[in-house]
Amino acid sequence: MSKFITLEGIEGVGKTSNRDYIRDLLEATGKPCIVTREPGGTALGEALRELLLQHAQEKISDDAELLLMFAARAEHLHKVIRPALAAGKYVLCDRFTEATYAYQGGGRQLSMDKIAELEKLVQGDLRPDLTIILDAPVDVGRERAGQRSAPDRIEQEKNDFFERVRSAYLDLANLHPERICTVDANQPLAQVQQQIKQQLQSRDII
Ligand code: Z5A
């Protein structure tokens, strides 16, 4: 049976580093898996990602940013996620709607109710079966991400923005423990992977 798994967390916590590890665990237990990301995953989504993350001269308004995230998501659900789930595949997605609650809700301080309305409009009742939030202090994530590449438009925000994002993620995990878990990402990679494996095993995913 298909499952929809998403990876979340502030920048630099190791989502990309752990994606292949999870895919390998799934495939080793006979679960066909596609790996995708948000914003992105389709031609339109990747074009919107470029617009959203590039260093444009003109500031994007908060509502436009929110709507573009959901526009990319609508396309992604229609073209990639729903068809893969219908074909019995596992879908492993680097960020999804919890990122909108965390960044646009927590970081930008937009109304969580407004986000919930868009979630309902775009997704209906579809929610990830499991969301793994990789959690680490903001300075740890930023330090790791900074070593890797120059900051994009959103990464240029100040620390208090990312503290709000982190805190919104932790609130989501408290609100929906049945489908959202946190993993301590302020550990060596092998220990982070051990925690991820335990979460997947305890939820009968592998
Ligand atoms: N966004 C939004 O605002 N609203 C939405 O609805 C959605 C997204 C869907 C997309 O960025 C941006 O869009 C994001 C939120 C926003 N902006 N920000 N900030 P993204 O997801 O593509 O990029 P990112 O969040 O900036 O991810 P990242 O910087 O690529 O980080 P990561 O994937 O979590 O980390 P990593 O690349 O795996 O690791 C970073 C470095 O740390 C790397 O050198 C690793 O080797 C190292 N690393 C990883 N784990 C460890 C451990 N455990 N120990 C030591 N070193 C480690």
Short mmCIF file of N, CA, C and O in Angstrom, two decimals, residues 97-165:
data_model
loop_
_atom_site.label_atom_id
_atom_site.label_comp_id
_atom_site.label_asym_id
_atom_site.label_seq_id
_atom_site.Cartn_x
_atom_site.Cartn_y
_atom_site.Cartn_z
N THR A 97 3.26 20.87 2.93
CA THR A 97 2.44 21.95 3.52
C THR A 97 2.88 22.34 4.94
O THR A 97 2.67 23.49 5.35
N GLU A 98 3.50 21.42 5.67
CA GLU A 98 3.99 21.81 7.00
C GLU A 98 5.02 22.94 6.87
O GLU A 98 5.14 23.78 7.77
N ALA A 99 5.74 22.96 5.74
CA ALA A 99 6.69 24.08 5.51
C ALA A 99 5.93 25.39 5.36
O ALA A 99 6.42 26.45 5.77
N THR A 100 4.74 25.34 4.77
CA THR A 100 3.95 26.57 4.62
C THR A 100 3.48 27.07 5.98
O THR A 100 3.54 28.27 6.28
N TYR A 101 3.01 26.12 6.82
CA TYR A 101 2.62 26.53 8.18
C TYR A 101 3.83 27.13 8.91
O TYR A 101 3.69 28.11 9.64
N ALA A 102 5.00 26.50 8.72
CA ALA A 102 6.18 26.95 9.48
C ALA A 102 6.74 28.27 8.93
O ALA A 102 6.99 29.20 9.71
N TYR A 103 6.92 28.36 7.61
CA TYR A 103 7.58 29.55 7.04
C TYR A 103 6.61 30.72 6.84
O TYR A 103 6.90 31.84 7.25
N GLN A 104 5.47 30.44 6.16
CA GLN A 104 4.54 31.56 5.91
C GLN A 104 3.71 31.85 7.17
O GLN A 104 3.41 33.01 7.45
N GLY A 105 3.34 30.78 7.92
CA GLY A 105 2.57 30.99 9.15
C GLY A 105 3.47 31.47 10.28
O GLY A 105 3.24 32.54 10.85
N GLY A 106 4.51 30.68 10.59
CA GLY A 106 5.41 31.05 11.69
C GLY A 106 6.33 32.19 11.31
O GLY A 106 6.35 33.24 11.95
N GLY A 107 7.11 31.99 10.25
CA GLY A 107 8.10 32.99 9.86
C GLY A 107 7.49 34.32 9.45
O GLY A 107 7.81 35.38 10.02
N ARG A 108 6.56 34.28 8.49
CA ARG A 108 5.96 35.54 7.99
C ARG A 108 4.79 36.01 8.85
O ARG A 108 4.23 37.07 8.59
N GLN A 109 4.34 35.16 9.74
CA GLN A 109 3.22 35.47 10.65
C GLN A 109 1.91 35.69 9.92
O GLN A 109 1.09 36.55 10.31
N LEU A 110 1.69 34.94 8.85
CA LEU A 110 0.38 34.94 8.18
C LEU A 110 -0.58 34.07 9.00
O LEU A 110 -0.15 33.21 9.76
N SER A 111 -1.87 34.28 8.76
CA SER A 111 -2.87 33.56 9.54
C SER A 111 -2.83 32.05 9.25
O SER A 111 -2.88 31.62 8.10
N MET A 112 -2.74 31.26 10.33
CA MET A 112 -2.75 29.79 10.18
C MET A 112 -4.11 29.34 9.61
O MET A 112 -4.18 28.36 8.88
N ASP A 113 -5.18 30.07 9.95
CA ASP A 113 -6.50 29.70 9.42
C ASP A 113 -6.54 29.88 7.91
O ASP A 113 -7.14 29.08 7.18
N LYS A 114 -5.91 30.95 7.43
CA LYS A 114 -5.87 31.19 5.98
C LYS A 114 -5.11 30.05 5.29
O LYS A 114 -5.51 29.55 4.24
N ILE A 115 -4.01 29.62 5.91
CA ILE A 115 -3.24 28.50 5.34
C ILE A 115 -4.08 27.22 5.35
O ILE A 115 -4.10 26.47 4.36
N ALA A 116 -4.82 27.02 6.44
CA ALA A 116 -5.65 25.81 6.52
C ALA A 116 -6.73 25.82 5.43
O ALA A 116 -7.07 24.78 4.87
N GLU A 117 -7.26 27.00 5.11
CA GLU A 117 -8.27 27.09 4.04
C GLU A 117 -7.66 26.71 2.70
O GLU A 117 -8.26 25.99 1.90
N LEU A 118 -6.46 27.20 2.44
CA LEU A 118 -5.79 26.86 1.17
C LEU A 118 -5.42 25.37 1.14
O LEU A 118 -5.52 24.72 0.10
N GLU A 119 -5.02 24.85 2.28
CA GLU A 119 -4.69 23.42 2.37
C GLU A 119 -5.90 22.58 1.97
O GLU A 119 -5.82 21.64 1.19
N LYS A 120 -7.06 22.97 2.50
CA LYS A 120 -8.31 22.25 2.20
C LYS A 120 -8.64 22.37 0.71
O LYS A 120 -9.00 21.38 0.05
N LEU A 121 -8.50 23.57 0.19
CA LEU A 121 -8.83 23.81 -1.23
C LEU A 121 -7.94 22.98 -2.15
O LEU A 121 -8.41 22.35 -3.10
N VAL A 122 -6.65 22.96 -1.87
CA VAL A 122 -5.68 22.34 -2.78
C VAL A 122 -5.56 20.83 -2.54
O VAL A 122 -5.39 20.06 -3.49
N GLN A 123 -5.67 20.41 -1.30
CA GLN A 123 -5.40 19.01 -0.99
C GLN A 123 -6.64 18.19 -0.69
O GLN A 123 -6.56 16.96 -0.61
N GLY A 124 -7.80 18.84 -0.43
CA GLY A 124 -8.93 18.08 0.09
C GLY A 124 -8.50 17.45 1.40
O GLY A 124 -7.95 18.11 2.26
N ASP A 125 -8.72 16.12 1.51
CA ASP A 125 -8.37 15.44 2.77
C ASP A 125 -6.97 14.83 2.75
O ASP A 125 -6.58 14.18 3.73
N LEU A 126 -6.25 15.00 1.67
CA LEU A 126 -4.92 14.36 1.60
C LEU A 126 -3.93 15.03 2.55
O LEU A 126 -3.72 16.25 2.49
N ARG A 127 -3.33 14.23 3.43
CA ARG A 127 -2.26 14.69 4.32
C ARG A 127 -1.16 13.64 4.24
O ARG A 127 -1.42 12.47 3.98
N PRO A 128 0.10 14.02 4.52
CA PRO A 128 1.15 13.00 4.56
C PRO A 128 0.82 11.93 5.61
O PRO A 128 0.25 12.23 6.66
N ASP A 129 1.19 10.68 5.32
CA ASP A 129 1.04 9.62 6.32
C ASP A 129 2.04 9.83 7.44
O ASP A 129 1.77 9.51 8.59
N LEU A 130 3.22 10.32 7.08
CA LEU A 130 4.24 10.60 8.09
C LEU A 130 5.06 11.81 7.66
O LEU A 130 5.53 11.89 6.53
N THR A 131 5.23 12.74 8.59
CA THR A 131 6.13 13.88 8.40
C THR A 131 7.23 13.78 9.44
O THR A 131 6.94 13.69 10.64
N ILE A 132 8.47 13.77 8.97
CA ILE A 132 9.62 13.72 9.88
C ILE A 132 10.21 15.13 9.93
O ILE A 132 10.71 15.63 8.92
N ILE A 133 10.14 15.76 11.09
CA ILE A 133 10.75 17.07 11.27
C ILE A 133 12.14 16.87 11.85
O ILE A 133 12.29 16.32 12.96
N LEU A 134 13.15 17.26 11.09
CA LEU A 134 14.53 17.22 11.59
C LEU A 134 14.73 18.51 12.37
O LEU A 134 14.63 19.61 11.80
N ASP A 135 14.98 18.38 13.66
CA ASP A 135 15.04 19.57 14.50
C ASP A 135 16.44 19.81 15.03
O ASP A 135 17.09 18.90 15.54
N ALA A 136 16.89 21.05 14.86
CA ALA A 136 18.20 21.45 15.41
C ALA A 136 18.13 22.95 15.70
O ALA A 136 17.32 23.67 15.09
N PRO A 137 18.97 23.44 16.61
CA PRO A 137 19.00 24.88 16.87
C PRO A 137 19.29 25.64 15.57
O PRO A 137 19.99 25.15 14.68
N VAL A 138 18.73 26.86 15.50
CA VAL A 138 18.85 27.67 14.28
C VAL A 138 20.30 27.89 13.89
O VAL A 138 20.67 27.77 12.72
N ASP A 139 21.16 28.20 14.88
CA ASP A 139 22.56 28.48 14.51
C ASP A 139 23.26 27.25 13.94
O ASP A 139 24.11 27.37 13.05
N VAL A 140 22.87 26.06 14.39
CA VAL A 140 23.47 24.82 13.86
C VAL A 140 23.06 24.64 12.40
O VAL A 140 23.90 24.41 11.52
N GLY A 141 21.75 24.76 12.11
CA GLY A 141 21.28 24.60 10.73
C GLY A 141 21.87 25.64 9.80
O GLY A 141 22.31 25.32 8.69
N ARG A 142 21.92 26.88 10.27
CA ARG A 142 22.43 27.97 9.41
C ARG A 142 23.91 27.79 9.14
O ARG A 142 24.39 28.05 8.04
N GLU A 143 24.62 27.36 10.14
CA GLU A 143 26.06 27.12 9.98
C GLU A 143 26.30 26.03 8.94
O GLU A 143 27.11 26.18 8.03
N ARG A 144 25.53 24.94 9.04
CA ARG A 144 25.70 23.84 8.08
C ARG A 144 25.33 24.30 6.67
O ARG A 144 26.04 24.02 5.71
N ALA A 145 24.19 25.00 6.56
CA ALA A 145 23.73 25.43 5.22
C ALA A 145 24.71 26.45 4.62
O ALA A 145 24.97 26.44 3.42
N GLY A 146 25.25 27.31 5.48
CA GLY A 146 26.15 28.36 5.00
C GLY A 146 27.43 27.80 4.41
O GLY A 146 28.01 28.37 3.49
N GLN A 147 27.83 26.64 4.92
CA GLN A 147 29.06 26.02 4.39
C GLN A 147 28.82 25.46 3.01
O GLN A 147 29.74 25.20 2.26
N ARG A 148 27.54 25.21 2.69
CA ARG A 148 27.21 24.52 1.45
C ARG A 148 26.98 25.48 0.28
O ARG A 148 27.42 25.24 -0.83
N SER A 149 26.25 26.59 0.51
CA SER A 149 25.95 27.49 -0.62
C SER A 149 25.59 28.88 -0.11
O SER A 149 25.30 29.06 1.08
N ALA A 150 25.56 29.84 -1.04
CA ALA A 150 25.16 31.21 -0.68
C ALA A 150 23.67 31.21 -0.34
O ALA A 150 22.91 30.41 -0.91
N PRO A 151 23.22 32.09 0.58
CA PRO A 151 21.81 32.08 0.97
C PRO A 151 20.87 32.51 -0.16
O PRO A 151 21.19 33.42 -0.92
N ASP A 152 19.71 31.83 -0.27
CA ASP A 152 18.70 32.26 -1.24
C ASP A 152 17.82 33.34 -0.60
O ASP A 152 18.09 33.78 0.53
N ARG A 153 16.74 33.76 -1.29
CA ARG A 153 15.94 34.89 -0.82
C ARG A 153 15.39 34.66 0.59
O ARG A 153 15.48 35.53 1.45
N ILE A 154 14.87 33.44 0.83
CA ILE A 154 14.27 33.19 2.14
C ILE A 154 15.38 32.98 3.19
O ILE A 154 15.28 33.44 4.33
N GLU A 155 16.47 32.36 2.78
CA GLU A 155 17.57 32.11 3.73
C GLU A 155 18.22 33.41 4.21
O GLU A 155 18.97 33.40 5.19
N GLN A 156 17.94 34.52 3.51
CA GLN A 156 18.52 35.79 3.93
C GLN A 156 17.80 36.41 5.13
O GLN A 156 18.24 37.44 5.65
N GLU A 157 16.66 35.79 5.52
CA GLU A 157 15.95 36.32 6.69
C GLU A 157 16.84 36.21 7.94
O GLU A 157 17.78 35.45 7.99
N LYS A 158 16.44 36.98 8.98
CA LYS A 158 17.25 37.02 10.20
C LYS A 158 16.91 35.84 11.13
O LYS A 158 15.92 35.14 10.92
N ASN A 159 17.73 35.68 12.17
CA ASN A 159 17.56 34.53 13.07
C ASN A 159 16.18 34.45 13.70
O ASN A 159 15.65 33.35 13.89
N ASP A 160 15.57 35.62 14.05
CA ASP A 160 14.28 35.53 14.74
C ASP A 160 13.21 34.92 13.82
O ASP A 160 12.31 34.21 14.26
N PHE A 161 13.32 35.17 12.51
CA PHE A 161 12.42 34.54 11.54
C PHE A 161 12.55 33.01 11.66
O PHE A 161 11.55 32.29 11.77
N PHE A 162 13.79 32.51 11.69
CA PHE A 162 13.99 31.05 11.72
C PHE A 162 13.64 30.46 13.08
O PHE A 162 13.25 29.30 13.16
N GLU A 163 13.76 31.27 14.14
CA GLU A 163 13.30 30.78 15.45
C GLU A 163 11.79 30.58 15.41
O GLU A 163 11.27 29.60 15.96
N ARG A 164 11.07 31.50 14.75
CA ARG A 164 9.61 31.34 14.65
C ARG A 164 9.26 30.12 13.79
O ARG A 164 8.32 29.40 14.06
N VAL A 165 10.05 29.92 12.71
CA VAL A 165 9.81 28.76 11.84
C VAL A 165 10.00 27.47 12.65
O VAL A 165 9.15 26.57 12.63
#
